[in-house]
XYZ file of C-alpha atoms in Angstrom:
344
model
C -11.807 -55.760 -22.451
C -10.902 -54.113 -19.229
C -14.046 -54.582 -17.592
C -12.418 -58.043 -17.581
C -9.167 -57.622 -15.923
C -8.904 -57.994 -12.309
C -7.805 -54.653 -10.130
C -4.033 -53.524 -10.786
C -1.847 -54.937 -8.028
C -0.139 -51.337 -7.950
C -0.940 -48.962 -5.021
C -0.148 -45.452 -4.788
C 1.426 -43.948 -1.396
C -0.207 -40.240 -2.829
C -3.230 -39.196 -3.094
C -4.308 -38.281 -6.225
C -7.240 -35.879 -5.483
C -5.212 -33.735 -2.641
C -4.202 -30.313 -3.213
C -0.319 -29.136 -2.732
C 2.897 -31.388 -3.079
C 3.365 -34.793 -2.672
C 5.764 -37.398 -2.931
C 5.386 -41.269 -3.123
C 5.674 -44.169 -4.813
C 3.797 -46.983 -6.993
C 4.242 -50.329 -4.888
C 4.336 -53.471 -7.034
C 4.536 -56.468 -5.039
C 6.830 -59.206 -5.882
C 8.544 -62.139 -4.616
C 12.283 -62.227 -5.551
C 15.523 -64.422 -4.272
C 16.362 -61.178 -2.001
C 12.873 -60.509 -0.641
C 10.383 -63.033 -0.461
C 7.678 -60.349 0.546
C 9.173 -57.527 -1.703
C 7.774 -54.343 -3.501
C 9.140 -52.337 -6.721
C 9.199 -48.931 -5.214
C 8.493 -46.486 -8.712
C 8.693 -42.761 -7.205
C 5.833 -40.389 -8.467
C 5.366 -36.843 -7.665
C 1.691 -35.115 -7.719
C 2.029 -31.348 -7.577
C -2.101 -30.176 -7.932
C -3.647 -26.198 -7.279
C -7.217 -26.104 -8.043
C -9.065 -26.445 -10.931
C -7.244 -26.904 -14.489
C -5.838 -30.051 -16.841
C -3.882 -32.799 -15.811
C -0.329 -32.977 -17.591
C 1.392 -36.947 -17.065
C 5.146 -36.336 -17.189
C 7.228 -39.537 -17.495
C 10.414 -40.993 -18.173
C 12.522 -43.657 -17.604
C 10.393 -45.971 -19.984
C 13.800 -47.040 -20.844
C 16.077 -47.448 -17.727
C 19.558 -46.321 -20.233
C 17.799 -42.892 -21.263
C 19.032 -40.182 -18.860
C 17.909 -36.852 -19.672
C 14.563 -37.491 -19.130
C 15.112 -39.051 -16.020
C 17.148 -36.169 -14.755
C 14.899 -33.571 -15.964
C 11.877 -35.338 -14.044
C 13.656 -35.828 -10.795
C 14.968 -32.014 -11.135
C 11.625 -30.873 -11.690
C 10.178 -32.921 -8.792
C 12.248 -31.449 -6.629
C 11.321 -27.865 -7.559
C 7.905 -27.568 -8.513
C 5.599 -25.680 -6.354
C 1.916 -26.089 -5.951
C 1.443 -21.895 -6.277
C 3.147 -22.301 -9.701
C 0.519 -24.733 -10.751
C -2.973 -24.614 -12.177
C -4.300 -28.220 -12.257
C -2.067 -30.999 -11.378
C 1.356 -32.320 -12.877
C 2.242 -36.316 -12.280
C 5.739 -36.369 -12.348
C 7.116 -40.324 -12.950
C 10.999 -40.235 -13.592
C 11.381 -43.637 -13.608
C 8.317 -46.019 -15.635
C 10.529 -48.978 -15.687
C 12.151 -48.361 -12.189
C 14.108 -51.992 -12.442
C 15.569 -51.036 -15.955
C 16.765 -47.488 -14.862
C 18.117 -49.163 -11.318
C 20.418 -51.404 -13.575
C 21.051 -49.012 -16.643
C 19.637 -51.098 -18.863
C 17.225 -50.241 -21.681
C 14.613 -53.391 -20.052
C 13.823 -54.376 -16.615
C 16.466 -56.640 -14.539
C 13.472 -58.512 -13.043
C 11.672 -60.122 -16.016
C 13.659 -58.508 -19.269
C 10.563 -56.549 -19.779
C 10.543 -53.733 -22.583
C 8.227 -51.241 -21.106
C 7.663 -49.718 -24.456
C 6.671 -52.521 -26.061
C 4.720 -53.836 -23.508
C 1.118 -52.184 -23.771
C -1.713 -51.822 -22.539
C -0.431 -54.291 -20.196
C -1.508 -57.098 -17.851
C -2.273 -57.223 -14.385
C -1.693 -60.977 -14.366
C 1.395 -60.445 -16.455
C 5.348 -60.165 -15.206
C 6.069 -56.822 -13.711
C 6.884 -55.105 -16.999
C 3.644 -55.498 -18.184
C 1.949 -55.170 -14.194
C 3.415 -51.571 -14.938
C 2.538 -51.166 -18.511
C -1.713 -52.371 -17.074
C -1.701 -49.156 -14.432
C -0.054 -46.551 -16.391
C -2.974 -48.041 -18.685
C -6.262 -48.507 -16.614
C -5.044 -45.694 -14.033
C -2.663 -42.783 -14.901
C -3.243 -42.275 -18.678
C -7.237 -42.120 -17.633
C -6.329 -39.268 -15.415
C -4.535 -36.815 -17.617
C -5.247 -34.477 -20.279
C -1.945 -34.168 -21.911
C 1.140 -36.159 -21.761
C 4.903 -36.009 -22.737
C 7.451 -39.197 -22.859
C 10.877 -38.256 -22.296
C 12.865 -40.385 -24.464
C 16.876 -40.572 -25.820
C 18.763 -42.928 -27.365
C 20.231 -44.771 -24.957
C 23.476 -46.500 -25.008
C 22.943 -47.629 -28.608
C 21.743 -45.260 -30.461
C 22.402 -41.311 -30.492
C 19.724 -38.994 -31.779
C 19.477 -35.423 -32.654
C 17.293 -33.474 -30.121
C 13.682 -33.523 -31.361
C 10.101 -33.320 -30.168
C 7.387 -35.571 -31.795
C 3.821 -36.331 -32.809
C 2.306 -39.066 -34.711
C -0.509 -39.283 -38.015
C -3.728 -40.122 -36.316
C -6.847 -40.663 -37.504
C -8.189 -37.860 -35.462
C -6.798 -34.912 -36.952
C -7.497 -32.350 -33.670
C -6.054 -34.660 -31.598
C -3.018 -34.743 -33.956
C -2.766 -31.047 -34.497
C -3.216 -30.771 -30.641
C -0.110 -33.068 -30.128
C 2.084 -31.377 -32.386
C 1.640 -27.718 -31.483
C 2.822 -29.491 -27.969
C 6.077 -30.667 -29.916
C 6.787 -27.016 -31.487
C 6.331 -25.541 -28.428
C 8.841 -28.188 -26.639
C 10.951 -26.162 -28.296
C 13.469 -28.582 -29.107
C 16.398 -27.926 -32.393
C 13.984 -30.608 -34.950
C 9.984 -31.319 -34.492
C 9.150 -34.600 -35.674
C 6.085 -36.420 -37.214
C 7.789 -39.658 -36.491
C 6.670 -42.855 -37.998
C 6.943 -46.166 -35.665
C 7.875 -49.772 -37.077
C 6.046 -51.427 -34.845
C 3.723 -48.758 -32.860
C 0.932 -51.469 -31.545
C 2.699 -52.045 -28.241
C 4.207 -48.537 -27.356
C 3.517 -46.342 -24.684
C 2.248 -43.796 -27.266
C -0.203 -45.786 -28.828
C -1.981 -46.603 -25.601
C -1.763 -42.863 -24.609
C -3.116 -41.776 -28.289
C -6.060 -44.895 -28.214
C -7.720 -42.790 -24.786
C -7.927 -39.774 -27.178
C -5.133 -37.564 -24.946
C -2.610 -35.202 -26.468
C 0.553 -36.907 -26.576
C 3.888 -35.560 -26.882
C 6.884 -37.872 -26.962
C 10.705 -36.862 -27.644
C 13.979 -38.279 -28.471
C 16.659 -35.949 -26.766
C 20.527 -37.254 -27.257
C 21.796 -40.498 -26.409
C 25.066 -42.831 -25.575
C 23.711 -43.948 -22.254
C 24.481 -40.654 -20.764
C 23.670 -36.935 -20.960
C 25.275 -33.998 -21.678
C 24.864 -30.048 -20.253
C 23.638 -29.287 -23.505
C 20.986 -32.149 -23.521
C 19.678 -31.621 -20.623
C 19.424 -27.724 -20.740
C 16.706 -28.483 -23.923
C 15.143 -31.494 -21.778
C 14.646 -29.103 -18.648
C 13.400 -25.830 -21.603
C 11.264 -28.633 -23.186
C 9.331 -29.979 -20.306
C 8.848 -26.263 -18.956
C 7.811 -24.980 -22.234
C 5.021 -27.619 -22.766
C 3.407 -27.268 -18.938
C 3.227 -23.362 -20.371
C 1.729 -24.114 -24.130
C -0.883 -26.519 -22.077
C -1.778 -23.958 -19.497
C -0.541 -25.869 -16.588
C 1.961 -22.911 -15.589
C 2.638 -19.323 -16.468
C 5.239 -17.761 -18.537
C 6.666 -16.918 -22.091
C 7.757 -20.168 -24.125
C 11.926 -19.959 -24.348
C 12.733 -21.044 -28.109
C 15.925 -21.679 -29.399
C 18.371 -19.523 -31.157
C 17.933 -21.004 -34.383
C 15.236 -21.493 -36.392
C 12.864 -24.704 -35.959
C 14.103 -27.488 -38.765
C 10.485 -30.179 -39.187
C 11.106 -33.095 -39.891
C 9.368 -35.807 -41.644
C 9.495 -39.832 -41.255
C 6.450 -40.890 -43.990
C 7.588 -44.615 -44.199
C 9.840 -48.006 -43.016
C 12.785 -46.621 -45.776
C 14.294 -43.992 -43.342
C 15.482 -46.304 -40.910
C 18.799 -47.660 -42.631
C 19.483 -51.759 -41.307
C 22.106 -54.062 -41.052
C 22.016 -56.968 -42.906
C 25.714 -57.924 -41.476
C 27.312 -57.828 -38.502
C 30.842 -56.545 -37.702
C 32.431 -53.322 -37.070
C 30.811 -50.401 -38.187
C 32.166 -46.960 -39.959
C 29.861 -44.237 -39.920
C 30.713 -41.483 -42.806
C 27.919 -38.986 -42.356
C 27.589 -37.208 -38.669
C 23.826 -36.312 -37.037
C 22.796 -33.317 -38.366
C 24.023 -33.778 -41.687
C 21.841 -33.561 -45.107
C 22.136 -36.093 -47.344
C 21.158 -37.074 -50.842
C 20.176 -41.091 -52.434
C 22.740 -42.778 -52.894
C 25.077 -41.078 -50.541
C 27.090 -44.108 -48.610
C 25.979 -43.245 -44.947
C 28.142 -46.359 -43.221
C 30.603 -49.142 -44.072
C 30.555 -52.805 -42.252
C 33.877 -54.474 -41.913
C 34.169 -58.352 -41.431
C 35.757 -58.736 -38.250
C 36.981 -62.626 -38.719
C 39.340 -61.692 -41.405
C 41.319 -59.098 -43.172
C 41.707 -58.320 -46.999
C 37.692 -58.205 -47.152
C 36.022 -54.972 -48.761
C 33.603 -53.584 -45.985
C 29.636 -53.535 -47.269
C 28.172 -50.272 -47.741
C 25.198 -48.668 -47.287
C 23.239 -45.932 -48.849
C 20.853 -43.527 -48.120
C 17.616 -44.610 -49.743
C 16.028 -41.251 -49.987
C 17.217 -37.422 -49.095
C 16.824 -35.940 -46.163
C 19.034 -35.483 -42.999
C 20.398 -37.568 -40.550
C 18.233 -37.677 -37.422
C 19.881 -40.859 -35.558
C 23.101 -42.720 -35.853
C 23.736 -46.073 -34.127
C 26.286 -45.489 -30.746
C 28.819 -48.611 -30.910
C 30.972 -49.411 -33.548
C 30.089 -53.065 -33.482
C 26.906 -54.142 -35.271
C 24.654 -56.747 -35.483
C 22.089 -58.247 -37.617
C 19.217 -56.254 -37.802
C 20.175 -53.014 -35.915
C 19.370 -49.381 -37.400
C 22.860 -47.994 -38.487
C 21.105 -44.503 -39.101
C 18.062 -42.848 -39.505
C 17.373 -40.639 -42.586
C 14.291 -37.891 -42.372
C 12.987 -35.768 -44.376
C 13.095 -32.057 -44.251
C 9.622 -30.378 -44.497
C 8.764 -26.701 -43.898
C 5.623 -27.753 -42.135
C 4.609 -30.460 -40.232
C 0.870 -30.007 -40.350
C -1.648 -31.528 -42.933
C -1.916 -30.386 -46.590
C -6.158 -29.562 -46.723
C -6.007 -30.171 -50.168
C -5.003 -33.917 -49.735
């Protein structure tokens, strides 16, 4: 199908083949109230010594998720081309519109980067963006790591993930990436709707892809970012793109399972919202996890929910007010391996 797509309107101010340090930008044209003949300006860094793999390092795929973002344009900043063996593309910001407003989508079209793949080169520029990460970055690298967090709605324990694919070396490749992270919980996360994410389009090239989710509230923390800036270290060492010993935490790694739809708890009423359980805390069926209050009146008994299956807490929604249809918490299972039963 992408023998049929015209050329990506995105050019690159760096050089992709050069040896050393360099720092640019993706131009998108557009055409906007403010600037008729205008350009999203998305900063890259390529850091490249010699021969070796290519790691993609991004965040920013959601403009209200901040340690990534942070970590990225730390790292940037710092890496050396002696330090390197192959080359490191360093994108803080995917969806440079959405992190220029805080917002989790883009201010220019309202586009969801992460549900916005494999993209369009005809499309808005959310899914302009989506097309050359695509047909041009993803093609380039060996291995690649999503920083994610919650965001301002949701807040998330700190965990490193992989997905069930059909390929089970390119699964078992991706998830030694998320132990190594080195992050409190490694995931084998399920999706509810993966067709359009990032990771799917990363995962259908046949690359080792490592995504996380790493605090959340719309902001970060010391503590957040200190495992963001170990995490994204630790995997450019595990994939041989730098030197050094792997720094683990303190305590030992908790896996963690999603196998289905059930773990993610959903409001079916909107009002104010009374969490009961914290992140980080196990959990049996039945357990009442949150309470909804009707908001329009008093003398109402709030609706509870449950926890439909035992595990621990992974993810908790950030503001007390809810809506229809958003994920009050997140319920995984805990495994002591991640990895696939040969037997099965």
């Amino acid at each position: 199908m992408s023998a049929a797509l015209r050329p990506s309107p995105i050019s690159a101010t760096v050089d992709f083949d050069a040896q050393g340090v360099q720092h640019g930008f993706l131009k998108l044209p557009i055409s906007i109230d403010t600037s008729a003949w205008g350009a999203v300006m998305i900063p890259i860094t390529v850091v490249a010594n010699g021969e070796g793999p290519t790691a993609l390092l991004t965040g920013g795929n959601h403009g209200d998720e901040y340690e990534g973002i942070t970590s990225l344009m730390k790292l940037a900043s710092t890496l050396e081309a002696k330090d390197v063996r192959g080359r490191v593309i360093i994108v803080p910001m995917m969806n440079t519109p959405a992190a220029e407003a805080g917002k989790r989508t883009s201010s220019l079209d309202g586009g969801n980067l992460n549900r916005s793949f494999p993209g369009d080169p005809d499309g808005g520029p959310t899914s302009q963006i989506a097309d050359y990460f695509s047909r041009v970055l993803v093609p380039m690298c060996d291995v690649a790591l999503d920083l994610h967090s919650g965001g301002r709605t949701l807040d998330i324990v700190p965990f490193a993930a992989a997905h069930r694919l059909d390929d089970l070396d390119q699964e078992g490749a991706s998830l030694a990436g998320a132990v190594a992270f080195g992050a409190p919980y490694a995931m084998m996360m399920f999706e509810l709707d993966a067709t359009k994410l990032y990771d799917t389009a990363v995962e259908s090239q046949g690359k080792t892809f490592v995504t996380t989710e790493l605090g959340g509230g719309g902001t970060s923390t010391p503590q957040s970012l200190a495992i963001t800036d170990r995490g994204v270290r630790n995997f450019l060492i595990h994939y041989g793109l730098i030197e050094g010993e792997l720094e683990l935490p303190d305590q030992p790694l908790i896996n963690v399972d999603m196998p289905d739809a059930s773990c993610y708890v959903q409001s079916e009423h909107t009002g104010l919202l009374e969490l009961t359980v914290s992140l980080g805390e196990m959990v049996e069926v039945g357990d009442v996890l949150a309470r909804v209050y009707d908001m329009t009146r008093t003398g109402v008994p709030p609706v509870e929910y449950r926890a439909e299956r035992d595990g621990v807490v992974i993810a908790r929604r950030f503001p007390a007010k809810v809506g229809m249809g958003d994920t009050i918490a997140v319920v995984a299972e805990v495994v002591e391996s991640l990895e696939r039963d040969p037997a099965r």
